[in-house]
PDB file of C-alpha atoms and ligand atoms in Angstrom:
ATOM      1  CA  MET A  30     -17.091  24.237 -30.479  1.00 95.00           C
ATOM      2  CA  THR A  31     -14.580  21.369 -30.699  1.00 98.00           C
ATOM      3  CA  ILE A  32     -13.112  19.974 -27.489  1.00 98.00           C
ATOM      4  CA  LEU A  33     -10.030  17.767 -27.572  1.00 98.00           C
ATOM      5  CA  VAL A  34      -9.499  15.233 -24.791  1.00 98.00           C
ATOM      6  CA  THR A  35      -5.844  14.226 -24.572  1.00 97.00           C
ATOM      7  CA  GLY A  36      -4.934  10.966 -22.832  1.00 95.00           C
ATOM      8  CA  ALA A  37      -8.431   9.989 -23.878  1.00 95.00           C
ATOM      9  CA  THR A  38      -8.068   6.308 -23.028  1.00 93.00           C
ATOM     10  CA  GLY A  39      -6.508   7.037 -19.648  1.00 93.00           C
ATOM     11  CA  ASN A  40      -8.193   6.531 -16.314  1.00 94.00           C
ATOM     12  CA  ILE A  41      -9.458  10.092 -16.165  1.00 96.00           C
ATOM     13  CA  GLY A  42      -9.402  11.110 -19.849  1.00 96.00           C
ATOM     14  CA  ARG A  43     -11.758   8.291 -20.846  1.00 96.00           C
ATOM     15  CA  LYS A  44     -14.260   9.430 -18.240  1.00 97.00           C
ATOM     16  CA  VAL A  45     -13.927  13.038 -19.452  1.00 97.00           C
ATOM     17  CA  VAL A  46     -14.979  11.833 -22.930  1.00 97.00           C
ATOM     18  CA  ASP A  47     -18.072  10.149 -21.478  1.00 97.00           C
ATOM     19  CA  ARG A  48     -18.957  13.145 -19.326  1.00 98.00           C
ATOM     20  CA  LEU A  49     -18.650  15.554 -22.265  1.00 98.00           C
ATOM     21  CA  LEU A  50     -20.894  13.341 -24.400  1.00 97.00           C
ATOM     22  CA  GLY A  51     -23.385  13.053 -21.540  1.00 96.00           C
ATOM     23  CA  MET A  52     -23.456  16.824 -21.174  1.00 96.00           C
ATOM     24  CA  GLY A  53     -24.173  17.302 -24.861  1.00 94.00           C
ATOM     25  CA  ALA A  54     -20.834  18.866 -25.817  1.00 95.00           C
ATOM     26  CA  GLY A  55     -20.730  19.776 -29.518  1.00 86.00           C
ATOM     27  CA  ARG A  56     -17.758  18.039 -31.111  1.00 96.00           C
ATOM     28  CA  VAL A  57     -15.544  15.862 -28.981  1.00 98.00           C
ATOM     29  CA  ARG A  58     -12.170  14.740 -30.346  1.00 98.00           C
ATOM     30  CA  ALA A  59     -10.126  12.110 -28.518  1.00 97.00           C
ATOM     31  CA  LEU A  60      -6.349  11.756 -28.721  1.00 97.00           C
ATOM     32  CA  THR A  61      -5.086   8.189 -28.437  1.00 95.00           C
ATOM     33  CA  ASN A  62      -2.037   6.141 -29.470  1.00 93.00           C
ATOM     34  CA  ASP A  63      -4.181   3.418 -30.986  1.00 90.00           C
ATOM     35  CA  PRO A  64      -7.590   4.480 -32.309  1.00 86.00           C
ATOM     36  CA  VAL A  65      -8.678   0.896 -33.024  1.00 86.00           C
ATOM     37  CA  ARG A  66      -7.803  -0.505 -29.593  1.00 85.00           C
ATOM     38  CA  ALA A  67      -9.291   2.574 -27.919  1.00 83.00           C
ATOM     39  CA  ALA A  68     -12.814   1.710 -29.166  1.00 84.00           C
ATOM     40  CA  LEU A  69     -14.151   5.140 -28.266  1.00 93.00           C
ATOM     41  CA  PRO A  70     -17.915   5.740 -28.331  1.00 93.00           C
ATOM     42  CA  ASP A  71     -19.781   6.617 -31.519  1.00 92.00           C
ATOM     43  CA  GLY A  72     -19.861  10.313 -32.208  1.00 92.00           C
ATOM     44  CA  VAL A  73     -16.310  10.925 -30.973  1.00 96.00           C
ATOM     45  CA  GLU A  74     -13.736  12.069 -33.537  1.00 96.00           C
ATOM     46  CA  VAL A  75     -10.558  10.102 -32.977  1.00 96.00           C
ATOM     47  CA  ALA A  76      -7.106  11.633 -33.469  1.00 96.00           C
ATOM     48  CA  SER A  77      -3.976   9.553 -33.381  1.00 94.00           C
ATOM     49  CA  GLY A  78      -1.174  10.661 -31.065  1.00 95.00           C
ATOM     50  CA  TYR A  79       0.253  11.031 -27.577  1.00 96.00           C
ATOM     51  CA  LEU A  80       1.367  14.081 -25.600  1.00 97.00           C
ATOM     52  CA  ARG A  81       4.946  12.824 -25.401  1.00 97.00           C
ATOM     53  CA  LYS A  82       5.172  12.399 -29.211  1.00 96.00           C
ATOM     54  CA  LEU A  83       5.163  15.939 -30.569  1.00 97.00           C
ATOM     55  CA  ASP A  84       5.081  14.851 -34.234  1.00 94.00           C
ATOM     56  CA  GLY A  85       1.505  14.787 -35.366  1.00 88.00           C
ATOM     57  CA  LEU A  86       0.075  16.847 -32.512  1.00 97.00           C
ATOM     58  CA  ALA A  87      -0.393  19.906 -34.753  1.00 96.00           C
ATOM     59  CA  ALA A  88      -2.879  17.920 -36.852  1.00 96.00           C
ATOM     60  CA  ALA A  89      -4.745  16.739 -33.743  1.00 97.00           C
ATOM     61  CA  PHE A  90      -5.030  20.343 -32.519  1.00 98.00           C
ATOM     62  CA  GLU A  91      -6.411  21.711 -35.794  1.00 97.00           C
ATOM     63  CA  GLY A  92      -9.832  23.290 -35.317  1.00 97.00           C
ATOM     64  CA  VAL A  93      -9.812  22.680 -31.547  1.00 98.00           C
ATOM     65  CA  ASP A  94     -11.211  25.411 -29.279  1.00 98.00           C
ATOM     66  CA  ARG A  95     -10.684  23.895 -25.843  1.00 98.00           C
ATOM     67  CA  MET A  96      -8.833  20.905 -24.472  1.00 98.00           C
ATOM     68  CA  TYR A  97      -8.475  18.650 -21.474  1.00 98.00           C
ATOM     69  CA  LEU A  98      -4.747  18.283 -20.856  1.00 98.00           C
ATOM     70  CA  ALA A  99      -3.573  15.000 -19.364  1.00 97.00           C
ATOM     71  CA  PRO A 100      -0.388  15.242 -17.293  1.00 95.00           C
ATOM     72  CA  ALA A 101       2.874  14.934 -19.279  1.00 96.00           C
ATOM     73  CA  PRO A 102       5.261  17.349 -17.520  1.00 96.00           C
ATOM     74  CA  ASP A 103       8.319  16.648 -19.691  1.00 96.00           C
ATOM     75  CA  THR A 104       6.740  17.803 -22.983  1.00 97.00           C
ATOM     76  CA  VAL A 105       4.113  20.216 -21.673  1.00 98.00           C
ATOM     77  CA  VAL A 106       5.807  23.444 -22.825  1.00 98.00           C
ATOM     78  CA  ASP A 107       6.106  22.252 -26.444  1.00 98.00           C
ATOM     79  CA  VAL A 108       2.601  20.766 -26.397  1.00 98.00           C
ATOM     80  CA  LEU A 109       1.125  24.084 -25.297  1.00 98.00           C
ATOM     81  CA  ALA A 110       3.091  26.017 -27.925  1.00 98.00           C
ATOM     82  CA  LEU A 111       1.677  23.701 -30.613  1.00 98.00           C
ATOM     83  CA  ALA A 112      -1.830  24.083 -29.185  1.00 98.00           C
ATOM     84  CA  ARG A 113      -1.596  27.860 -29.144  1.00 98.00           C
ATOM     85  CA  ALA A 114      -0.224  27.980 -32.689  1.00 98.00           C
ATOM     86  CA  ALA A 115      -3.158  25.832 -33.829  1.00 98.00           C
ATOM     87  CA  GLY A 116      -5.675  28.253 -32.303  1.00 98.00           C
ATOM     88  CA  VAL A 117      -6.669  26.413 -29.128  1.00 98.00           C
ATOM     89  CA  GLU A 118      -8.097  28.981 -26.717  1.00 98.00           C
ATOM     90  CA  ARG A 119      -8.503  27.238 -23.380  1.00 98.00           C
ATOM     91  CA  VAL A 120      -7.015  24.407 -21.381  1.00 98.00           C
ATOM     92  CA  VAL A 121      -8.368  22.435 -18.441  1.00 98.00           C
ATOM     93  CA  ASP A 122      -5.351  20.634 -17.018  1.00 98.00           C
ATOM     94  CA  LEU A 123      -4.891  17.823 -14.524  1.00 98.00           C
ATOM     95  CA  SER A 124      -1.971  19.080 -12.468  1.00 97.00           C
ATOM     96  CA  GLY A 125      -1.053  20.147  -8.936  1.00 95.00           C
ATOM     97  CA  GLU A 126       0.305  22.907  -6.737  1.00 93.00           C
ATOM     98  CA  PRO A 127       3.401  24.682  -8.137  1.00 91.00           C
ATOM     99  CA  GLN A 128       5.707  23.234  -5.469  1.00 89.00           C
ATOM    100  CA  GLY A 129       4.594  19.629  -6.131  1.00 88.00           C
ATOM    101  CA  TRP A 130       5.408  16.954  -8.707  1.00 86.00           C
ATOM    102  CA  TRP A 131       2.690  18.101 -11.143  1.00 94.00           C
ATOM    103  CA  GLY A 132       3.342  21.816 -10.611  1.00 96.00           C
ATOM    104  CA  ARG A 133       5.327  22.134 -13.838  1.00 97.00           C
ATOM    105  CA  VAL A 134       2.142  21.429 -15.784  1.00 98.00           C
ATOM    106  CA  ALA A 135       0.175  24.154 -13.972  1.00 98.00           C
ATOM    107  CA  GLU A 136       2.970  26.723 -14.258  1.00 98.00           C
ATOM    108  CA  SER A 137       3.486  26.012 -17.965  1.00 98.00           C
ATOM    109  CA  VAL A 138      -0.234  26.335 -18.662  1.00 98.00           C
ATOM    110  CA  GLU A 139      -0.370  29.705 -16.906  1.00 98.00           C
ATOM    111  CA  ALA A 140       2.710  30.923 -18.775  1.00 97.00           C
ATOM    112  CA  CYS A 141       1.557  29.882 -22.257  1.00 97.00           C
ATOM    113  CA  GLY A 142      -1.023  32.606 -22.787  1.00 96.00           C
ATOM    114  CA  LEU A 143      -4.130  30.393 -23.126  1.00 98.00           C
ATOM    115  CA  GLY A 144      -7.172  30.570 -20.845  1.00 98.00           C
ATOM    116  CA  TRP A 145      -6.907  27.926 -18.127  1.00 98.00           C
ATOM    117  CA  THR A 146      -8.528  26.023 -15.297  1.00 98.00           C
ATOM    118  CA  HIS A 147      -6.367  23.771 -13.134  1.00 98.00           C
ATOM    119  CA  LEU A 148      -7.685  20.566 -11.580  1.00 97.00           C
ATOM    120  CA  TRP A 149      -5.706  19.730  -8.455  1.00 96.00           C
ATOM    121  CA  PRO A 150      -6.936  16.432  -7.026  1.00 95.00           C
ATOM    122  CA  GLY A 151      -5.685  14.833  -3.842  1.00 91.00           C
ATOM    123  CA  ASP A 152      -5.815  11.089  -3.203  1.00 92.00           C
ATOM    124  CA  PHE A 153      -7.903   9.029  -5.687  1.00 96.00           C
ATOM    125  CA  MET A 154     -10.413   6.392  -4.539  1.00 97.00           C
ATOM    126  CA  GLU A 155      -9.007   4.287  -7.379  1.00 97.00           C
ATOM    127  CA  ASN A 156      -5.665   4.160  -5.528  1.00 96.00           C
ATOM    128  CA  SER A 157      -7.264   1.573  -3.241  1.00 97.00           C
ATOM    129  CA  MET A 158      -7.131  -0.800  -6.233  1.00 97.00           C
ATOM    130  CA  MET A 159      -3.528  -1.368  -5.174  1.00 97.00           C
ATOM    131  CA  TRP A 160      -5.000  -3.559  -2.394  1.00 97.00           C
ATOM    132  CA  ALA A 161      -7.131  -5.662  -4.746  1.00 97.00           C
ATOM    133  CA  ARG A 162      -4.554  -8.402  -5.180  1.00 96.00           C
ATOM    134  CA  GLN A 163      -3.835  -8.695  -1.436  1.00 96.00           C
ATOM    135  CA  ILE A 164      -7.528  -8.866  -0.712  1.00 96.00           C
ATOM    136  CA  ARG A 165      -8.133 -11.529  -3.357  1.00 95.00           C
ATOM    137  CA  VAL A 166      -5.140 -13.655  -2.412  1.00 93.00           C
ATOM    138  CA  ASN A 167      -4.895 -13.198   1.386  1.00 94.00           C
ATOM    139  CA  GLY A 168      -8.207 -11.619   2.366  1.00 95.00           C
ATOM    140  CA  ALA A 169      -6.374  -8.862   4.276  1.00 97.00           C
ATOM    141  CA  VAL A 170      -4.447  -5.614   3.756  1.00 98.00           C
ATOM    142  CA  ARG A 171      -0.921  -5.123   5.102  1.00 97.00           C
ATOM    143  CA  GLU A 172       0.114  -1.509   5.677  1.00 97.00           C
ATOM    144  CA  PRO A 173       2.130   0.390   8.269  1.00 95.00           C
ATOM    145  CA  TYR A 174      -0.138   3.288   9.307  1.00 94.00           C
ATOM    146  CA  PRO A 175      -3.828   2.497   9.985  1.00 95.00           C
ATOM    147  CA  ARG A 176      -4.564   5.988  11.330  1.00 92.00           C
ATOM    148  CA  ILE A 177      -3.192   8.206   8.537  1.00 92.00           C
ATOM    149  CA  ALA A 178      -5.984   9.769   6.563  1.00 91.00           C
ATOM    150  CA  SER A 179      -6.943  11.392   3.287  1.00 91.00           C
ATOM    151  CA  ALA A 180     -10.118  12.586   1.587  1.00 92.00           C
ATOM    152  CA  PRO A 181     -10.049  10.443  -1.569  1.00 94.00           C
ATOM    153  CA  ILE A 182     -12.036  11.512  -4.615  1.00 96.00           C
ATOM    154  CA  ALA A 183     -13.551   9.310  -7.336  1.00 98.00           C
ATOM    155  CA  MET A 184     -11.893   9.787 -10.735  1.00 98.00           C
ATOM    156  CA  ASP A 185     -15.362  10.083 -12.238  1.00 98.00           C
ATOM    157  CA  ASP A 186     -15.989  13.180 -10.094  1.00 98.00           C
ATOM    158  CA  ILE A 187     -12.732  14.676 -11.390  1.00 98.00           C
ATOM    159  CA  ALA A 188     -13.901  13.942 -14.935  1.00 98.00           C
ATOM    160  CA  ALA A 189     -17.291  15.540 -14.257  1.00 98.00           C
ATOM    161  CA  VAL A 190     -15.559  18.671 -12.955  1.00 98.00           C
ATOM    162  CA  ALA A 191     -13.261  18.683 -16.008  1.00 98.00           C
ATOM    163  CA  ALA A 192     -16.223  18.483 -18.396  1.00 98.00           C
ATOM    164  CA  THR A 193     -18.065  21.219 -16.492  1.00 98.00           C
ATOM    165  CA  ALA A 194     -15.015  23.500 -16.599  1.00 98.00           C
ATOM    166  CA  LEU A 195     -14.572  22.841 -20.330  1.00 98.00           C
ATOM    167  CA  LEU A 196     -18.178  23.733 -21.087  1.00 98.00           C
ATOM    168  CA  SER A 197     -18.634  26.819 -18.905  1.00 95.00           C
ATOM    169  CA  GLU A 198     -16.930  30.190 -18.517  1.00 93.00           C
ATOM    170  CA  GLU A 199     -17.240  30.092 -14.763  1.00 94.00           C
ATOM    171  CA  HIS A 200     -13.956  28.514 -13.713  1.00 96.00           C
ATOM    172  CA  LEU A 201     -11.609  30.375 -16.033  1.00 97.00           C
ATOM    173  CA  GLY A 202      -8.365  31.344 -14.273  1.00 98.00           C
ATOM    174  CA  THR A 203      -9.155  29.174 -11.239  1.00 96.00           C
ATOM    175  CA  SER A 204      -7.258  26.362  -9.536  1.00 96.00           C
ATOM    176  CA  LEU A 205      -9.810  23.823  -8.370  1.00 96.00           C
ATOM    177  CA  SER A 206      -8.534  21.809  -5.404  1.00 94.00           C
ATOM    178  CA  LEU A 207     -10.527  18.603  -5.517  1.00 95.00           C
ATOM    179  CA  ALA A 208     -11.081  16.134  -2.691  1.00 94.00           C
ATOM    180  CA  GLY A 209     -13.732  13.647  -1.717  1.00 95.00           C
ATOM    181  CA  PRO A 210     -16.564  14.188   0.742  1.00 94.00           C
ATOM    182  CA  GLU A 211     -15.005  12.770   3.914  1.00 93.00           C
ATOM    183  CA  ILE A 212     -11.693  12.226   5.638  1.00 91.00           C
ATOM    184  CA  LEU A 213     -11.038   8.508   6.022  1.00 93.00           C
ATOM    185  CA  THR A 214      -8.167   6.685   7.661  1.00 93.00           C
ATOM    186  CA  ARG A 215      -6.485   3.798   5.866  1.00 96.00           C
ATOM    187  CA  ALA A 216      -8.185   1.433   8.332  1.00 97.00           C
ATOM    188  CA  GLU A 217     -11.592   2.966   7.548  1.00 97.00           C
ATOM    189  CA  LEU A 218     -11.041   2.572   3.810  1.00 98.00           C
ATOM    190  CA  VAL A 219     -10.288  -1.117   4.301  1.00 98.00           C
ATOM    191  CA  ARG A 220     -13.315  -1.530   6.577  1.00 98.00           C
ATOM    192  CA  LEU A 221     -15.579   0.073   3.955  1.00 98.00           C
ATOM    193  CA  LEU A 222     -14.198  -2.216   1.247  1.00 98.00           C
ATOM    194  CA  GLY A 223     -15.105  -5.095   3.558  1.00 98.00           C
ATOM    195  CA  VAL A 224     -18.645  -3.770   3.934  1.00 98.00           C
ATOM    196  CA  ALA A 225     -18.978  -3.607   0.138  1.00 97.00           C
ATOM    197  CA  LEU A 226     -17.579  -7.132  -0.242  1.00 97.00           C
ATOM    198  CA  GLY A 227     -19.750  -8.504   2.551  1.00 96.00           C
ATOM    199  CA  ARG A 228     -16.879  -9.806   4.677  1.00 96.00           C
ATOM    200  CA  GLU A 229     -14.416  -8.422   7.157  1.00 97.00           C
ATOM    201  CA  ILE A 230     -11.030  -7.503   5.703  1.00 97.00           C
ATOM    202  CA  PRO A 231      -8.451  -7.295   8.486  1.00 98.00           C
ATOM    203  CA  PHE A 232      -6.018  -4.367   8.417  1.00 98.00           C
ATOM    204  CA  ILE A 233      -2.728  -5.929   9.469  1.00 98.00           C
ATOM    205  CA  GLU A 234      -0.271  -3.350  10.784  1.00 97.00           C
ATOM    206  CA  VAL A 235       3.200  -4.154   9.443  1.00 97.00           C
ATOM    207  CA  SER A 236       6.568  -2.435   9.026  1.00 96.00           C
ATOM    208  CA  ASP A 237       7.295  -0.239   5.992  1.00 95.00           C
ATOM    209  CA  ALA A 238       9.447  -3.012   4.519  1.00 96.00           C
ATOM    210  CA  GLU A 239       6.694  -5.633   4.887  1.00 97.00           C
ATOM    211  CA  ALA A 240       4.171  -3.249   3.335  1.00 96.00           C
ATOM    212  CA  VAL A 241       6.443  -2.763   0.333  1.00 96.00           C
ATOM    213  CA  GLU A 242       6.622  -6.552  -0.121  1.00 96.00           C
ATOM    214  CA  ALA A 243       2.824  -6.839   0.178  1.00 96.00           C
ATOM    215  CA  LEU A 244       2.311  -4.127  -2.453  1.00 96.00           C
ATOM    216  CA  ARG A 245       5.088  -5.204  -4.822  1.00 96.00           C
ATOM    217  CA  PRO A 246       3.055  -7.823  -6.759  1.00 94.00           C
ATOM    218  CA  ALA A 247       0.525  -5.111  -7.614  1.00 94.00           C
ATOM    219  CA  MET A 248       2.823  -2.097  -7.943  1.00 95.00           C
ATOM    220  CA  GLY A 249       6.254  -3.437  -8.865  1.00 95.00           C
ATOM    221  CA  ASP A 250       9.130  -1.081  -8.157  1.00 93.00           C
ATOM    222  CA  ARG A 251       6.759   1.799  -7.357  1.00 94.00           C
ATOM    223  CA  ALA A 252       5.773   0.073  -4.090  1.00 96.00           C
ATOM    224  CA  ALA A 253       8.822   1.358  -2.158  1.00 95.00           C
ATOM    225  CA  TRP A 254       8.349   4.878  -3.486  1.00 92.00           C
ATOM    226  CA  TYR A 255       4.659   4.761  -2.577  1.00 92.00           C
ATOM    227  CA  VAL A 256       5.155   3.610   1.001  1.00 93.00           C
ATOM    228  CA  GLU A 257       7.943   6.100   1.681  1.00 91.00           C
ATOM    229  CA  ASN A 258       6.622   9.187  -0.084  1.00 87.00           C
ATOM    230  CA  VAL A 259       2.867   8.910  -0.362  1.00 87.00           C
ATOM    231  CA  LEU A 260       2.017   7.122   2.890  1.00 89.00           C
ATOM    232  CA  GLY A 261       4.887   8.910   4.627  1.00 81.00           C
ATOM    233  CA  GLY A 262       3.572  12.241   3.286  1.00 78.00           C
ATOM    234  CA  MET A 263       0.084  11.569   4.614  1.00 78.00           C
ATOM    235  CA  VAL A 264       1.491  11.274   8.125  1.00 68.00           C
ATOM    236  CA  GLU A 265       2.592  14.880   7.889  1.00 64.00           C
ATOM    237  CA  GLN A 266      -0.134  16.374   5.695  1.00 64.00           C
ATOM    238  CA  PRO A 267      -3.640  15.073   6.280  1.00 61.00           C
ATOM    239  CA  VAL A 268      -5.938  16.284   3.487  1.00 67.00           C
ATOM    240  CA  ALA A 269      -9.273  17.913   4.262  1.00 73.00           C
ATOM    241  CA  PRO A 270     -12.333  17.659   2.011  1.00 79.00           C
ATOM    242  CA  THR A 271     -12.680  20.915   0.116  1.00 81.00           C
ATOM    243  CA  GLY A 272     -16.369  20.994  -0.713  1.00 85.00           C
ATOM    244  CA  SER A 273     -15.478  22.121  -4.226  1.00 89.00           C
ATOM    245  CA  VAL A 274     -17.101  19.129  -5.967  1.00 95.00           C
ATOM    246  CA  PRO A 275     -20.631  19.929  -4.668  1.00 96.00           C
ATOM    247  CA  GLU A 276     -20.056  23.625  -5.350  1.00 95.00           C
ATOM    248  CA  ILE A 277     -19.092  22.962  -8.961  1.00 96.00           C
ATOM    249  CA  LEU A 278     -21.403  20.065  -9.785  1.00 97.00           C
ATOM    250  CA  GLY A 279     -24.401  20.995  -7.640  1.00 96.00           C
ATOM    251  CA  ARG A 280     -24.528  17.494  -6.120  1.00 96.00           C
ATOM    252  CA  PRO A 281     -22.574  15.653  -3.434  1.00 96.00           C
ATOM    253  CA  ALA A 282     -19.249  14.074  -4.296  1.00 97.00           C
ATOM    254  CA  VAL A 283     -19.323  10.263  -4.566  1.00 97.00           C
ATOM    255  CA  SER A 284     -18.697   8.634  -1.178  1.00 97.00           C
ATOM    256  CA  PHE A 285     -16.107   5.887  -0.745  1.00 98.00           C
ATOM    257  CA  ALA A 286     -18.857   3.495   0.376  1.00 98.00           C
ATOM    258  CA  ARG A 287     -20.692   4.108  -2.927  1.00 98.00           C
ATOM    259  CA  TRP A 288     -17.483   3.820  -4.954  1.00 98.00           C
ATOM    260  CA  ALA A 289     -16.587   0.556  -3.206  1.00 98.00           C
ATOM    261  CA  ALA A 290     -20.049  -0.887  -3.864  1.00 98.00           C
ATOM    262  CA  ASP A 291     -19.658  -0.002  -7.552  1.00 97.00           C
ATOM    263  CA  HIS A 292     -16.204  -1.657  -7.745  1.00 97.00           C
ATOM    264  CA  VAL A 293     -16.805  -4.899  -5.861  1.00 96.00           C
ATOM    265  CA  ALA A 294     -15.915  -6.929  -8.956  1.00 95.00           C
ATOM    266  CA  ASP A 295     -12.414  -5.418  -9.034  1.00 93.00           C
ATOM    267  CA  PHE A 296     -11.691  -6.766  -5.550  1.00 94.00           C
ATOM    268  CA  ALA A 297     -13.653 -10.000  -5.637  1.00 87.00           C
ATOM    269  CA  GLU A 298     -12.466 -11.654  -8.848  1.00 66.00           C
ATOM    270  CA  PRO A 299     -10.535 -14.893  -8.324  1.00 62.00           C
ATOM    271  CA  ALA A 300      -6.750 -14.477  -8.373  1.00 47.00           C
ATOM    272  CA  THR A 301      -5.247 -15.121 -11.786  1.00 53.00           C
ATOM    273  CA  GLY A 302      -1.646 -15.492 -10.817  1.00 47.00           C
TER     274      GLY A 302
HETATM  275  N1  NAP F  16      -2.729  15.417  -7.722  1.00 53.27           N
HETATM  276  C1  NAP F  16      -2.577  14.202  -8.248  1.00 53.27           C
HETATM  277  O1  NAP F  16      -2.683  13.179  -7.611  1.00 53.27           O
HETATM  278  C2  NAP F  16      -2.246  14.111  -9.695  1.00 53.27           C
HETATM  279  C3  NAP F  16      -2.193  15.264 -10.429  1.00 53.27           C
HETATM  280  C4  NAP F  16      -1.925  15.161 -11.760  1.00 53.27           C
HETATM  281  C5  NAP F  16      -1.684  13.933 -12.316  1.00 53.27           C
HETATM  282  N2  NAP F  16      -1.741  12.804 -11.574  1.00 53.27           N
HETATM  283  C6  NAP F  16      -1.482  11.490 -12.232  1.00 53.27           C
HETATM  284  O2  NAP F  16      -2.066  11.572 -13.501  1.00 53.27           O
HETATM  285  C7  NAP F  16      -2.347  10.282 -13.953  1.00 53.27           C
HETATM  286  C8  NAP F  16      -3.719  10.292 -14.591  1.00 53.27           C
HETATM  287  O3  NAP F  16      -3.904   9.051 -15.161  1.00 53.27           O
HETATM  288  P1  NAP F  16      -4.622   8.839 -16.526  1.00 53.27           P
HETATM  289  O4  NAP F  16      -4.662   7.364 -16.720  1.00 53.27           O
HETATM  290  O5  NAP F  16      -5.873   9.590 -16.561  1.00 53.27           O
HETATM  291  O6  NAP F  16      -3.670   9.537 -17.611  1.00 53.27           O
HETATM  292  P2  NAP F  16      -2.227   9.159 -18.164  1.00 53.27           P
HETATM  293  O7  NAP F  16      -1.461   8.325 -17.203  1.00 53.27           O
HETATM  294  O8  NAP F  16      -1.625  10.440 -18.621  1.00 53.27           O
HETATM  295  O9  NAP F  16      -2.524   8.240 -19.430  1.00 53.27           O
HETATM  296  C9  NAP F  16      -3.323   8.708 -20.486  1.00 53.27           C
HETATM  297  C10 NAP F  16      -3.005   7.973 -21.771  1.00 53.27           C
HETATM  298  O10 NAP F  16      -1.752   8.376 -22.284  1.00 53.27           O
HETATM  299  C11 NAP F  16      -1.147   7.285 -22.969  1.00 53.27           C
HETATM  300  N3  NAP F  16       0.094   6.915 -22.288  1.00 53.27           N
HETATM  301  C12 NAP F  16       0.350   6.973 -20.956  1.00 53.27           C
HETATM  302  N4  NAP F  16       1.602   6.575 -20.702  1.00 53.27           N
HETATM  303  C13 NAP F  16       2.159   6.262 -21.892  1.00 53.27           C
HETATM  304  C14 NAP F  16       3.451   5.813 -22.300  1.00 53.27           C
HETATM  305  N5  NAP F  16       4.435   5.616 -21.420  1.00 53.27           N
HETATM  306  N6  NAP F  16       3.653   5.580 -23.616  1.00 53.27           N
HETATM  307  C15 NAP F  16       2.683   5.791 -24.522  1.00 53.27           C
HETATM  308  N7  NAP F  16       1.444   6.243 -24.194  1.00 53.27           N
HETATM  309  C16 NAP F  16       1.199   6.462 -22.901  1.00 53.27           C
HETATM  310  C17 NAP F  16      -2.117   6.152 -22.960  1.00 53.27           C
HETATM  311  O11 NAP F  16      -2.938   6.299 -24.108  1.00 53.27           O
HETATM  312  P3  NAP F  16      -3.323   5.126 -25.189  1.00 53.27           P
HETATM  313  O12 NAP F  16      -4.368   4.279 -24.532  1.00 53.27           O
HETATM  314  O13 NAP F  16      -3.825   5.904 -26.327  1.00 53.27           O
HETATM  315  O14 NAP F  16      -2.064   4.352 -25.479  1.00 53.27           O
HETATM  316  C18 NAP F  16      -2.919   6.474 -21.681  1.00 53.27           C
HETATM  317  O15 NAP F  16      -4.162   5.867 -21.679  1.00 53.27           O
HETATM  318  C19 NAP F  16      -2.255   9.349 -12.773  1.00 53.27           C
HETATM  319  O16 NAP F  16      -1.123   8.569 -12.919  1.00 53.27           O
HETATM  320  C20 NAP F  16      -2.104  10.297 -11.599  1.00 53.27           C
HETATM  321  O17 NAP F  16      -1.313   9.747 -10.598  1.00 53.27           O
HETATM  322  C21 NAP F  16      -2.024  12.888 -10.272  1.00 53.27           C
END
């Protein structure tokens, strides 16, 4: 069986490649814009391409049985038509509920006639990287809502679920809502980063506008969108842990404390500018 990982150098796709190799998947093919820069592990077939460049995808899909589909809503319908024509049988897609931003991916996958499993993650632990610069430069985090909460999940757990779904028959036709093991407020996330770093990191409550300015060096123009829509959305819709990661993987989901301990270097490096 040949499994294609699209977006194979992305934050999640790259981890899906590693998980598939670790689980002894037969043939793993990785789709990337730049095979040389990607430096994928030995044993991985590398195909050149990108989901938003339809030319060349037919060749990448040749001989593929199953694929991990990275999110590219604008081209997803054409991508799936090419995959189906090439003989791909099943798709495990990173997407979201039909009514949300990533819903077009899920709906298109269901409509295309291939077997499917949807991965619907909530907040990512990796999103806390947006604070890394503030922590390095000022030793504190500035945000407006210390008490809003989410149940963030480690991207590596999402990748492990993706690899499991690609290799088994069990999750066919299922939407897997994925969250981390505990609900944590923004203030608790910052406190746990402090524990991992071995020093207190104050959570400084500021206005929305000040938070946007604090995040702008790390996030650019997305900072305003993030504060208004993502943080604003959490006020109205706290996310509960789903328990699906232990059910699927047979082990607990990675805790934020563990994730933070593993990523200390990302927050502790000296500022470079
Ligand atoms: N529920 C949710 O929260 C949810 C659901 C679905 C999706 N998402 C979003 O999905 C994303 C997953 O991130 P990811 O890093 O795994 O995947 P990604 O952003 O799709 O990127 C995967 C790869 O695609 C290529 N690529 C991306 N943007 C490109 C561009 N503009 N031009 C050319 N190539 C481009 C790059 O490959 P090369 O290295 O080969 O150039 C990149 O490594 C996150 O942004 C996340 O927010 C979230």
